[in-house]
mmCIF file of C-alpha atoms in Angstrom:
data_model
loop_
_atom_site.group_PDB
_atom_site.id
_atom_site.type_symbol
_atom_site.label_atom_id
_atom_site.label_comp_id
_atom_site.label_asym_id
_atom_site.label_seq_id
_atom_site.Cartn_x
_atom_site.Cartn_y
_atom_site.Cartn_z
ATOM 1 C CA MET A 20 -1.111 14.560 3.496
ATOM 2 C CA LYS A 21 -0.724 18.264 3.700
ATOM 3 C CA LEU A 22 2.486 20.088 3.077
ATOM 4 C CA ILE A 23 2.778 23.036 5.375
ATOM 5 C CA ARG A 24 6.347 24.144 4.623
ATOM 6 C CA LYS A 25 9.151 22.945 2.375
ATOM 7 C CA ASN A 26 12.668 24.302 3.006
ATOM 8 C CA VAL A 27 15.120 22.241 0.775
ATOM 9 C CA ASP A 28 18.191 23.769 -0.880
ATOM 10 C CA LYS A 29 19.829 22.911 -4.220
ATOM 11 C CA THR A 30 22.186 20.541 -2.311
ATOM 12 C CA GLY A 31 19.392 18.457 -0.984
ATOM 13 C CA ASP A 32 19.756 19.657 2.553
ATOM 14 C CA GLY A 33 16.744 20.920 4.427
ATOM 15 C CA SER A 34 13.465 19.994 6.105
ATOM 16 C CA VAL A 35 9.648 19.741 5.388
ATOM 17 C CA VAL A 36 6.667 20.209 7.703
ATOM 18 C CA LEU A 37 3.960 17.787 6.964
ATOM 19 C CA VAL A 38 0.366 16.962 8.361
ATOM 20 C CA PRO A 39 -0.838 13.227 7.942
ATOM 21 C CA GLU A 40 -4.610 13.629 7.275
ATOM 22 C CA ASP A 41 -5.680 10.032 7.135
ATOM 23 C CA PRO A 42 -4.202 6.648 8.293
ATOM 24 C CA GLU A 43 -2.726 5.917 4.718
ATOM 25 C CA ASP A 44 -0.490 8.993 5.023
ATOM 26 C CA MET A 45 1.394 7.042 7.800
ATOM 27 C CA TRP A 46 2.513 4.683 4.938
ATOM 28 C CA HIS A 47 3.859 7.511 3.005
ATOM 29 C CA ALA A 48 5.660 8.813 6.184
ATOM 30 C CA TYR A 49 7.068 5.362 6.747
ATOM 31 C CA ASN A 50 8.628 5.351 3.179
ATOM 32 C CA LEU A 51 9.947 8.987 3.763
ATOM 33 C CA ILE A 52 11.616 8.664 7.174
ATOM 34 C CA ALA A 53 14.943 6.781 7.302
ATOM 35 C CA GLU A 54 17.273 5.971 10.172
ATOM 36 C CA GLY A 55 19.553 9.019 10.767
ATOM 37 C CA ASP A 56 16.798 11.548 9.938
ATOM 38 C CA GLN A 57 15.626 14.141 12.558
ATOM 39 C CA VAL A 58 11.861 14.321 13.494
ATOM 40 C CA ARG A 59 10.363 17.129 15.538
ATOM 41 C CA SER A 60 6.850 16.492 16.789
ATOM 42 C CA SER A 61 4.537 17.008 19.735
ATOM 43 C CA THR A 62 4.501 13.902 21.991
ATOM 44 C CA ILE A 63 3.610 12.822 25.421
ATOM 45 C CA ARG A 64 6.300 11.854 28.117
ATOM 46 C CA LYS A 65 6.018 10.458 31.366
ATOM 47 C CA VAL A 66 7.788 12.740 33.892
ATOM 48 C CA GLN A 67 8.851 11.863 37.473
ATOM 49 C CA ASN A 68 8.328 14.585 40.026
ATOM 50 C CA GLU A 69 9.927 14.550 43.500
ATOM 51 C CA SER A 70 8.476 16.810 46.182
ATOM 52 C CA SER A 71 10.496 18.545 48.941
ATOM 53 C CA THR A 72 9.488 15.669 51.417
ATOM 54 C CA GLY A 73 11.134 13.089 49.127
ATOM 55 C CA SER A 74 7.898 11.448 47.784
ATOM 56 C CA SER A 75 7.727 11.025 44.024
ATOM 57 C CA SER A 76 4.832 11.094 41.734
ATOM 58 C CA SER A 77 4.575 10.661 37.921
ATOM 59 C CA SER A 78 2.694 12.662 35.439
ATOM 60 C CA ARG A 79 2.144 12.707 31.615
ATOM 61 C CA VAL A 80 3.056 15.890 29.897
ATOM 62 C CA ARG A 81 2.701 16.982 26.217
ATOM 63 C CA THR A 82 5.951 18.422 24.948
ATOM 64 C CA THR A 83 7.682 18.958 21.681
ATOM 65 C CA LEU A 84 10.805 16.853 21.090
ATOM 66 C CA THR A 85 13.292 16.546 18.278
ATOM 67 C CA ILE A 86 14.881 13.078 17.965
ATOM 68 C CA SER A 87 17.467 11.452 15.792
ATOM 69 C CA VAL A 88 15.671 8.316 14.497
ATOM 70 C CA GLU A 89 17.279 5.012 15.219
ATOM 71 C CA THR A 90 14.259 2.685 14.859
ATOM 72 C CA ILE A 91 11.183 2.735 12.686
ATOM 73 C CA ASP A 92 8.253 0.479 13.448
ATOM 74 C CA PHE A 93 4.973 0.552 11.116
ATOM 75 C CA ASP A 94 1.879 -1.379 12.223
ATOM 76 C CA THR A 95 0.057 -2.092 8.947
ATOM 77 C CA GLN A 96 -3.223 -3.162 10.532
ATOM 78 C CA ALA A 97 -3.544 -0.229 13.118
ATOM 79 C CA GLN A 98 -1.699 2.231 10.665
ATOM 80 C CA VAL A 99 0.458 3.500 13.484
ATOM 81 C CA LEU A 100 4.058 4.675 12.900
ATOM 82 C CA ARG A 101 6.437 4.655 15.911
ATOM 83 C CA LEU A 102 9.861 6.367 15.821
ATOM 84 C CA LYS A 103 12.356 5.672 18.421
ATOM 85 C CA GLY A 104 15.579 7.716 18.871
ATOM 86 C CA ARG A 105 17.698 10.012 21.109
ATOM 87 C CA ASN A 106 16.618 13.634 21.995
ATOM 88 C CA ILE A 107 18.868 16.063 20.351
ATOM 89 C CA GLU A 108 17.495 19.345 21.534
ATOM 90 C CA GLU A 109 17.313 20.831 25.117
ATOM 91 C CA ASN A 110 14.008 20.166 26.781
ATOM 92 C CA GLN A 111 12.805 20.844 30.310
ATOM 93 C CA PHE A 112 11.346 17.362 30.643
ATOM 94 C CA VAL A 113 13.730 15.229 28.608
ATOM 95 C CA LYS A 114 17.562 15.243 28.909
ATOM 96 C CA MET A 115 19.837 15.383 25.821
ATOM 97 C CA GLY A 116 20.694 11.980 24.561
ATOM 98 C CA ALA A 117 17.693 10.321 26.405
ATOM 99 C CA TYR A 118 15.665 7.873 24.330
ATOM 100 C CA HIS A 119 12.011 8.544 23.488
ATOM 101 C CA THR A 120 9.511 7.011 21.028
ATOM 102 C CA ILE A 121 7.389 9.267 19.102
ATOM 103 C CA ASP A 122 3.809 7.997 17.718
ATOM 104 C CA LEU A 123 3.085 10.015 14.685
ATOM 105 C CA GLU A 124 -0.612 11.140 14.908
ATOM 106 C CA VAL A 125 -3.175 11.931 12.207
ATOM 107 C CA ASN A 126 -3.806 15.745 12.033
ATOM 108 C CA ARG A 127 -0.611 16.552 14.076
ATOM 109 C CA ALA A 128 2.221 18.278 12.284
ATOM 110 C CA PHE A 129 5.728 16.935 12.245
ATOM 111 C CA THR A 130 8.994 18.345 10.877
ATOM 112 C CA LEU A 131 11.315 16.085 8.991
ATOM 113 C CA THR A 132 14.956 16.978 8.409
ATOM 114 C CA LYS A 133 17.182 14.967 6.211
ATOM 115 C CA PRO A 134 20.950 15.305 5.554
ATOM 116 C CA GLU A 135 20.159 14.756 1.855
ATOM 117 C CA TRP A 136 16.650 14.920 0.135
ATOM 118 C CA ASP A 137 17.006 12.709 -3.142
ATOM 119 C CA SER A 138 14.519 12.890 -6.073
ATOM 120 C CA ILE A 139 12.685 9.674 -4.787
ATOM 121 C CA ALA A 140 11.900 11.284 -1.292
ATOM 122 C CA LEU A 141 10.795 14.603 -2.901
ATOM 123 C CA GLU A 142 8.581 12.619 -5.308
ATOM 124 C CA ARG A 143 7.083 10.783 -2.427
ATOM 125 C CA ILE A 144 6.066 13.917 -0.862
ATOM 126 C CA GLU A 145 4.393 15.091 -4.034
ATOM 127 C CA MET A 146 2.505 11.802 -4.431
ATOM 128 C CA ALA A 147 1.415 11.820 -0.717
ATOM 129 C CA CYS A 148 0.105 15.444 -1.068
ATOM 130 C CA ASP A 149 -1.926 14.604 -4.259
ATOM 131 C CA VAL A 150 -5.538 14.386 -3.230
ATOM 132 C CA THR A 151 -6.551 12.541 -6.405
ATOM 133 C CA GLN A 152 -4.619 9.485 -5.436
ATOM 134 C CA ASN A 153 -6.772 8.238 -2.525
ATOM 135 C CA ALA A 154 -8.484 4.908 -2.308
ATOM 136 C CA ASP A 155 -11.061 4.729 -5.153
ATOM 137 C CA VAL A 156 -11.499 0.950 -5.771
ATOM 138 C CA ALA A 157 -13.069 -1.548 -3.290
ATOM 139 C CA ALA A 158 -13.115 -5.332 -4.033
ATOM 140 C CA VAL A 159 -15.081 -8.173 -2.360
ATOM 141 C CA ILE A 160 -13.332 -11.502 -3.131
ATOM 142 C CA MET A 161 -15.623 -14.399 -2.267
ATOM 143 C CA GLN A 162 -16.513 -18.090 -2.439
ATOM 144 C CA ASP A 163 -19.141 -19.998 -0.590
ATOM 145 C CA GLY A 164 -18.630 -19.277 3.141
ATOM 146 C CA LEU A 165 -15.620 -16.978 2.701
ATOM 147 C CA ALA A 166 -15.235 -13.420 1.640
ATOM 148 C CA HIS A 167 -12.489 -10.634 1.898
ATOM 149 C CA VAL A 168 -13.515 -7.047 1.801
ATOM 150 C CA CYS A 169 -10.620 -5.011 0.456
ATOM 151 C CA LEU A 170 -9.862 -1.374 -0.262
ATOM 152 C CA ILE A 171 -7.361 -0.688 -3.117
ATOM 153 C CA THR A 172 -5.566 2.584 -2.727
ATOM 154 C CA SER A 173 -2.912 4.041 -4.905
ATOM 155 C CA SER A 174 -0.272 2.476 -2.816
ATOM 156 C CA MET A 175 -1.600 -0.629 -0.903
ATOM 157 C CA THR A 176 -4.217 -3.228 -0.677
ATOM 158 C CA LEU A 177 -5.943 -3.238 2.719
ATOM 159 C CA VAL A 178 -8.091 -6.401 3.853
ATOM 160 C CA ARG A 179 -10.781 -4.546 5.905
ATOM 161 C CA SER A 180 -12.720 -7.542 6.694
ATOM 162 C CA LYS A 181 -12.645 -11.341 6.466
ATOM 163 C CA ILE A 182 -15.953 -13.136 6.633
ATOM 164 C CA ASP A 183 -15.983 -16.864 7.316
ATOM 165 C CA VAL A 184 -19.403 -18.488 7.802
ATOM 166 C CA ALA A 185 -19.954 -22.244 7.963
ATOM 167 C CA ILE A 186 -22.688 -23.165 5.432
ATOM 168 C CA PRO A 187 -24.560 -26.627 5.720
ATOM 169 C CA ARG A 188 -24.174 -28.676 2.760
ATOM 170 C CA LYS A 189 -27.197 -29.020 0.365
ATOM 171 C CA ARG A 190 -28.770 -32.399 1.282
ATOM 172 C CA LYS A 191 -32.044 -34.001 0.699
ATOM 173 C CA GLY A 192 -34.491 -32.693 3.214
ATOM 174 C CA TYR A 193 -31.995 -30.092 4.524
ATOM 175 C CA VAL A 194 -32.237 -27.605 1.752
ATOM 176 C CA GLN A 195 -33.806 -24.941 4.118
ATOM 177 C CA GLN A 196 -30.766 -24.961 6.380
ATOM 178 C CA HIS A 197 -28.419 -24.585 3.389
ATOM 179 C CA GLU A 198 -30.453 -21.509 2.328
ATOM 180 C CA LYS A 199 -30.450 -20.109 5.772
ATOM 181 C CA GLY A 200 -26.712 -20.562 6.002
ATOM 182 C CA LEU A 201 -26.168 -18.844 2.498
ATOM 183 C CA ASN A 202 -28.458 -15.820 3.593
ATOM 184 C CA LYS A 203 -26.609 -15.424 6.816
ATOM 185 C CA PHE A 204 -23.195 -15.368 4.851
ATOM 186 C CA TYR A 205 -24.579 -12.900 2.325
ATOM 187 C CA GLU A 206 -25.943 -10.598 5.029
ATOM 188 C CA ALA A 207 -22.516 -10.575 6.718
ATOM 189 C CA VAL A 208 -20.751 -9.707 3.511
ATOM 190 C CA MET A 209 -23.359 -6.959 2.823
ATOM 191 C CA GLN A 210 -22.705 -5.413 6.304
ATOM 192 C CA GLY A 211 -18.901 -5.589 5.657
ATOM 193 C CA ILE A 212 -19.409 -3.562 2.456
ATOM 194 C CA MET A 213 -21.728 -0.906 4.246
ATOM 195 C CA ARG A 214 -19.159 -0.674 7.081
ATOM 196 C CA HIS A 215 -15.852 -0.393 5.204
ATOM 197 C CA VAL A 216 -16.719 1.125 1.744
ATOM 198 C CA ASN A 217 -16.961 4.870 1.580
ATOM 199 C CA PHE A 218 -19.126 5.475 -1.579
ATOM 200 C CA ASP A 219 -18.216 9.136 -1.629
ATOM 201 C CA VAL A 220 -14.647 8.228 -2.535
ATOM 202 C CA VAL A 221 -14.919 4.776 -4.090
ATOM 203 C CA LYS A 222 -15.573 4.864 -7.843
ATOM 204 C CA CYS A 223 -15.783 1.078 -8.437
ATOM 205 C CA VAL A 224 -16.687 -1.941 -6.259
ATOM 206 C CA LEU A 225 -15.469 -5.298 -7.716
ATOM 207 C CA ILE A 226 -17.417 -8.443 -6.609
ATOM 208 C CA ALA A 227 -15.387 -11.422 -7.692
ATOM 209 C CA SER A 228 -16.007 -15.158 -7.130
ATOM 210 C CA PRO A 229 -15.726 -18.528 -8.807
ATOM 211 C CA GLY A 230 -19.008 -19.853 -10.370
ATOM 212 C CA PHE A 231 -22.283 -17.998 -9.579
ATOM 213 C CA VAL A 232 -21.539 -16.915 -5.967
ATOM 214 C CA LYS A 233 -21.125 -13.324 -7.040
ATOM 215 C CA ASP A 234 -24.373 -13.247 -9.014
ATOM 216 C CA GLN A 235 -26.360 -14.783 -6.178
ATOM 217 C CA PHE A 236 -24.869 -12.332 -3.737
ATOM 218 C CA TYR A 237 -25.479 -9.373 -5.951
ATOM 219 C CA GLU A 238 -29.116 -10.393 -6.394
ATOM 220 C CA TYR A 239 -29.595 -10.944 -2.595
ATOM 221 C CA MET A 240 -27.891 -7.582 -1.698
ATOM 222 C CA PHE A 241 -30.137 -5.436 -3.896
ATOM 223 C CA GLN A 242 -33.369 -7.389 -2.942
ATOM 224 C CA GLN A 243 -32.415 -6.540 0.661
ATOM 225 C CA ALA A 244 -31.562 -2.855 -0.373
ATOM 226 C CA VAL A 245 -35.013 -2.465 -1.964
ATOM 227 C CA LYS A 246 -36.789 -4.058 1.108
ATOM 228 C CA THR A 247 -34.979 -2.010 3.627
ATOM 229 C CA ASP A 248 -34.841 1.162 1.409
ATOM 230 C CA ASN A 249 -31.080 1.311 1.652
ATOM 231 C CA LYS A 250 -30.560 4.488 -0.480
ATOM 232 C CA VAL A 251 -26.721 4.231 -0.211
ATOM 233 C CA LEU A 252 -26.662 1.010 -2.121
ATOM 234 C CA ILE A 253 -29.447 1.760 -4.496
ATOM 235 C CA ASP A 254 -27.932 5.155 -5.398
ATOM 236 C CA ASN A 255 -24.475 3.466 -6.151
ATOM 237 C CA LYS A 256 -25.709 0.453 -7.927
ATOM 238 C CA SER A 257 -23.816 1.439 -11.083
ATOM 239 C CA LYS A 258 -20.466 1.200 -9.207
ATOM 240 C CA PHE A 259 -20.782 -2.486 -8.760
ATOM 241 C CA MET A 260 -19.084 -4.694 -11.178
ATOM 242 C CA LEU A 261 -19.056 -8.599 -11.226
ATOM 243 C CA VAL A 262 -15.923 -10.447 -12.300
ATOM 244 C CA HIS A 263 -14.628 -13.871 -12.159
ATOM 245 C CA SER A 264 -11.895 -15.181 -9.662
ATOM 246 C CA SER A 265 -10.467 -18.539 -8.983
ATOM 247 C CA SER A 266 -11.231 -18.417 -5.230
ATOM 248 C CA GLY A 267 -12.192 -16.239 -2.301
ATOM 249 C CA PHE A 268 -8.714 -15.555 -1.124
ATOM 250 C CA LYS A 269 -6.799 -12.329 -1.306
ATOM 251 C CA HIS A 270 -4.252 -13.687 -3.775
ATOM 252 C CA SER A 271 -7.046 -14.020 -6.388
ATOM 253 C CA LEU A 272 -7.200 -10.128 -6.448
ATOM 254 C CA LYS A 273 -4.253 -10.266 -8.880
ATOM 255 C CA GLU A 274 -6.072 -12.090 -11.611
ATOM 256 C CA VAL A 275 -9.221 -9.856 -10.917
ATOM 257 C CA LEU A 276 -7.097 -6.595 -11.452
ATOM 258 C CA GLN A 277 -5.787 -8.098 -14.778
ATOM 259 C CA ASP A 278 -9.220 -8.609 -16.208
ATOM 260 C CA PRO A 279 -9.515 -6.255 -19.228
ATOM 261 C CA ALA A 280 -12.993 -5.010 -18.170
ATOM 262 C CA VAL A 281 -11.741 -4.121 -14.754
ATOM 263 C CA ILE A 282 -8.559 -2.295 -16.160
ATOM 264 C CA ALA A 283 -11.079 -0.241 -18.366
ATOM 265 C CA LYS A 284 -13.206 0.682 -15.393
ATOM 266 C CA MET A 285 -10.312 1.679 -13.209
ATOM 267 C CA SER A 286 -8.028 3.063 -15.961
ATOM 268 C CA ASP A 287 -7.474 6.329 -13.982
ATOM 269 C CA THR A 288 -5.975 4.835 -10.860
ATOM 270 C CA LYS A 289 -2.276 4.428 -10.217
ATOM 271 C CA ALA A 290 -3.048 0.759 -9.066
ATOM 272 C CA ALA A 291 -4.211 -0.232 -12.556
ATOM 273 C CA GLY A 292 -1.014 1.193 -14.081
ATOM 274 C CA GLU A 293 1.160 -0.918 -11.904
ATOM 275 C CA VAL A 294 -0.802 -4.115 -12.679
ATOM 276 C CA LYS A 295 -0.692 -3.365 -16.371
ATOM 277 C CA ALA A 296 3.091 -2.803 -16.302
ATOM 278 C CA LEU A 297 3.754 -6.057 -14.533
ATOM 279 C CA GLU A 298 1.525 -7.900 -16.855
ATOM 280 C CA THR A 299 3.330 -6.369 -19.858
ATOM 281 C CA PHE A 300 6.681 -7.505 -18.205
ATOM 282 C CA TYR A 301 5.501 -11.162 -17.751
ATOM 283 C CA THR A 302 4.211 -11.272 -21.408
ATOM 284 C CA THR A 303 7.525 -9.827 -22.783
ATOM 285 C CA LEU A 304 9.516 -12.341 -20.662
ATOM 286 C CA GLN A 305 7.531 -15.126 -22.322
ATOM 287 C CA LEU A 306 7.588 -14.016 -25.872
ATOM 288 C CA GLU A 307 10.847 -11.879 -26.112
ATOM 289 C CA PRO A 308 13.111 -12.966 -23.260
ATOM 290 C CA ALA A 309 15.878 -10.795 -24.424
ATOM 291 C CA LYS A 310 13.854 -7.738 -23.839
ATOM 292 C CA ALA A 311 12.836 -8.428 -20.196
ATOM 293 C CA PHE A 312 15.131 -8.836 -17.241
ATOM 294 C CA TYR A 313 15.065 -8.658 -13.480
ATOM 295 C CA GLY A 314 17.716 -8.663 -10.748
ATOM 296 C CA LYS A 315 19.876 -5.480 -10.014
ATOM 297 C CA LYS A 316 22.939 -6.739 -11.994
ATOM 298 C CA HIS A 317 21.146 -7.133 -15.351
ATOM 299 C CA VAL A 318 18.925 -4.147 -14.927
ATOM 300 C CA CYS A 319 21.919 -1.820 -14.115
ATOM 301 C CA LYS A 320 23.710 -3.132 -17.218
ATOM 302 C CA ALA A 321 20.605 -2.375 -19.330
ATOM 303 C CA ALA A 322 20.328 1.059 -17.774
ATOM 304 C CA ASP A 323 24.103 1.793 -18.677
ATOM 305 C CA ALA A 324 23.285 0.981 -22.299
ATOM 306 C CA GLN A 325 20.292 3.295 -22.121
ATOM 307 C CA ALA A 326 18.035 0.438 -23.176
ATOM 308 C CA ILE A 327 15.293 0.551 -20.502
ATOM 309 C CA GLU A 328 11.908 1.462 -21.771
ATOM 310 C CA THR A 329 10.003 0.763 -18.444
ATOM 311 C CA LEU A 330 11.703 0.230 -15.099
ATOM 312 C CA LEU A 331 9.584 -1.554 -12.368
ATOM 313 C CA ILE A 332 10.992 -1.004 -8.970
ATOM 314 C CA SER A 333 9.654 -1.735 -5.378
ATOM 315 C CA ASP A 334 9.531 1.056 -2.771
ATOM 316 C CA ASN A 335 11.008 -1.510 -0.405
ATOM 317 C CA LEU A 336 14.356 -1.110 -1.981
ATOM 318 C CA PHE A 337 14.471 2.628 -1.071
ATOM 319 C CA ARG A 338 13.935 1.692 2.605
ATOM 320 C CA CYS A 339 17.221 -0.126 2.949
ATOM 321 C CA GLN A 340 19.378 0.933 5.855
ATOM 322 C CA ASP A 341 22.608 1.166 3.719
ATOM 323 C CA LEU A 342 22.643 4.670 2.357
ATOM 324 C CA ALA A 343 25.003 3.612 -0.483
ATOM 325 C CA THR A 344 22.677 0.995 -1.768
ATOM 326 C CA ARG A 345 19.716 3.416 -1.577
ATOM 327 C CA LYS A 346 21.742 5.886 -3.746
ATOM 328 C CA GLU A 347 22.508 3.359 -6.206
ATOM 329 C CA TYR A 348 18.670 2.695 -6.738
ATOM 330 C CA VAL A 349 18.113 6.388 -6.813
ATOM 331 C CA GLN A 350 20.719 6.878 -9.545
ATOM 332 C CA LEU A 351 19.161 3.974 -11.458
ATOM 333 C CA VAL A 352 15.731 5.664 -11.356
ATOM 334 C CA GLU A 353 17.291 9.006 -12.442
ATOM 335 C CA SER A 354 19.358 7.470 -15.310
ATOM 336 C CA VAL A 355 16.326 5.646 -16.725
ATOM 337 C CA ARG A 356 14.330 8.989 -16.659
ATOM 338 C CA ASP A 357 17.179 10.888 -18.092
ATOM 339 C CA SER A 358 17.267 8.469 -21.150
ATOM 340 C CA GLY A 359 13.464 8.920 -21.644
ATOM 341 C CA GLY A 360 12.389 5.785 -19.951
ATOM 342 C CA GLU A 361 9.269 5.378 -17.787
ATOM 343 C CA VAL A 362 9.669 4.510 -13.994
ATOM 344 C CA LYS A 363 6.969 2.633 -12.077
ATOM 345 C CA ILE A 364 7.578 2.611 -8.270
ATOM 346 C CA PHE A 365 5.515 -0.196 -6.904
ATOM 347 C CA SER A 366 4.187 -0.238 -3.320
ATOM 348 C CA SER A 367 5.173 -3.356 -1.344
ATOM 349 C CA MET A 368 1.850 -3.205 0.372
ATOM 350 C CA HIS A 369 -0.010 -3.719 -2.949
ATOM 351 C CA VAL A 370 -0.736 -6.976 -4.594
ATOM 352 C CA SER A 371 1.317 -6.115 -7.705
ATOM 353 C CA GLY A 372 4.207 -4.997 -5.294
ATOM 354 C CA GLU A 373 4.237 -8.398 -3.653
ATOM 355 C CA GLN A 374 4.466 -9.958 -7.194
ATOM 356 C CA LEU A 375 7.481 -7.753 -8.071
ATOM 357 C CA ALA A 376 9.223 -8.600 -4.734
ATOM 358 C CA GLN A 377 9.316 -12.227 -5.870
ATOM 359 C CA LEU A 378 11.329 -10.957 -8.857
ATOM 360 C CA THR A 379 14.007 -9.370 -6.509
ATOM 361 C CA GLY A 380 12.049 -6.024 -6.468
ATOM 362 C CA VAL A 381 13.548 -4.588 -9.697
ATOM 363 C CA ALA A 382 12.777 -5.468 -13.341
ATOM 364 C CA ALA A 383 12.830 -3.791 -16.712
ATOM 365 C CA ILE A 384 11.190 -3.954 -20.001
ATOM 366 C CA LEU A 385 13.862 -2.924 -22.756
ATOM 367 C CA ARG A 386 13.576 -0.951 -25.918
ATOM 368 C CA PHE A 387 15.628 -3.399 -27.844
ATOM 369 C CA PRO A 388 16.771 -6.974 -27.335
ATOM 370 C CA MET A 389 20.001 -7.457 -25.233
ATOM 371 C CA PRO A 390 20.724 -11.141 -25.669
ATOM 372 C CA GLU A 391 24.269 -10.632 -24.289
ATOM 373 C CA LEU A 392 22.784 -9.921 -20.848
ATOM 374 C CA GLU A 393 21.162 -13.433 -21.028
ATOM 375 C CA ASP A 394 24.536 -14.854 -21.651
ATOM 376 C CA SER A 395 26.353 -12.849 -18.872
ATOM 377 C CA GLY A 396 24.824 -15.091 -16.054
ATOM 378 C CA ASN A 397 21.832 -16.677 -14.799
ATOM 379 C CA GLU A 398 21.003 -14.338 -11.861
ATOM 380 C CA GLY A 399 17.334 -14.138 -12.669
ATOM 381 C CA SER A 400 17.257 -13.712 -16.310
ATOM 382 C CA ASP A 401 16.422 -17.469 -17.215
ATOM 383 C CA GLY A 402 12.728 -17.209 -16.115
ATOM 384 C CA SER A 403 10.356 -16.199 -13.553
ATOM 385 C CA GLU A 404 7.681 -17.653 -11.221
ATOM 386 C CA SER A 405 4.299 -16.186 -11.456
ATOM 387 C CA ASP A 406 2.011 -17.526 -8.857
#
């Protein structure tokens, strides 16, 4: 994301001009834009023209509109953000108050005006414009006949390709067919990696599986790379890392990212920080339950006592339509920071964010035990489910 202009005064009123540079920037825009905000952007409108003879024809014209946003629709697979609302500025093609849907486009600027820019929104702009936080980890989670090629960015886990190949069972006299099926599967996974992993950006490619599937695939891939003189794979061999997972499904990514060797390899990514914070929370909850709480009620009480060392909060909570509720969460974040605590904002599109969502979306690790919070009610302080 590129920041062209920022005009926000001390009261929080103002606008910014942003240019999304890649599809992931649409996710940041989705987290920035709220209902009631004003968005100005170039868009295409179908216009009806009536000639002097009474015949009508329609044409599509490109025009610049400013709408007051009423509906926000984000397609996670196509990475498309659609904003629907009423036109609030005079335009030769669109009447005032007429509805229009703007599709935000990559490399096309848009102006976002908010009645109040809070610290979370301004922080999101800084994060989106930080070029160091782009996708730098890829993962292949596999088992016999099934593989998922994923890209792990700072804010989401994207499944880029699912490979499902039927492999004949190893039976006496049919070993060749089994081998042929395996090779077909490995070839499909290898092509998935070549197609979806950008080795110029990616620092680490995790290959995870139960048993020896990962080792056999790794051996096959580099045998083929040498045979076909695939320089991309050969030059980036050091970036591949083999780790254990319990299955070839996406949810196994959680345990892969918690592997100490993986954490060491990707220690400079935001994704690793989130995973580590969540793991620390679960450990504290098991060993010292009076120092780990989740649920808005308990976390807010702990914040009032300035007891929070680390606050874990999902970005999903800042997208609520009720402005008063959003303000409460913004104030919670600010109060924790003011008291010297650390705040981790989890992406709901990331594996760790999905885990946090199961714990109401807000959790806290405390500086000192507060057993009185445990006694004040059972609204999510008596244990947790970790799947």
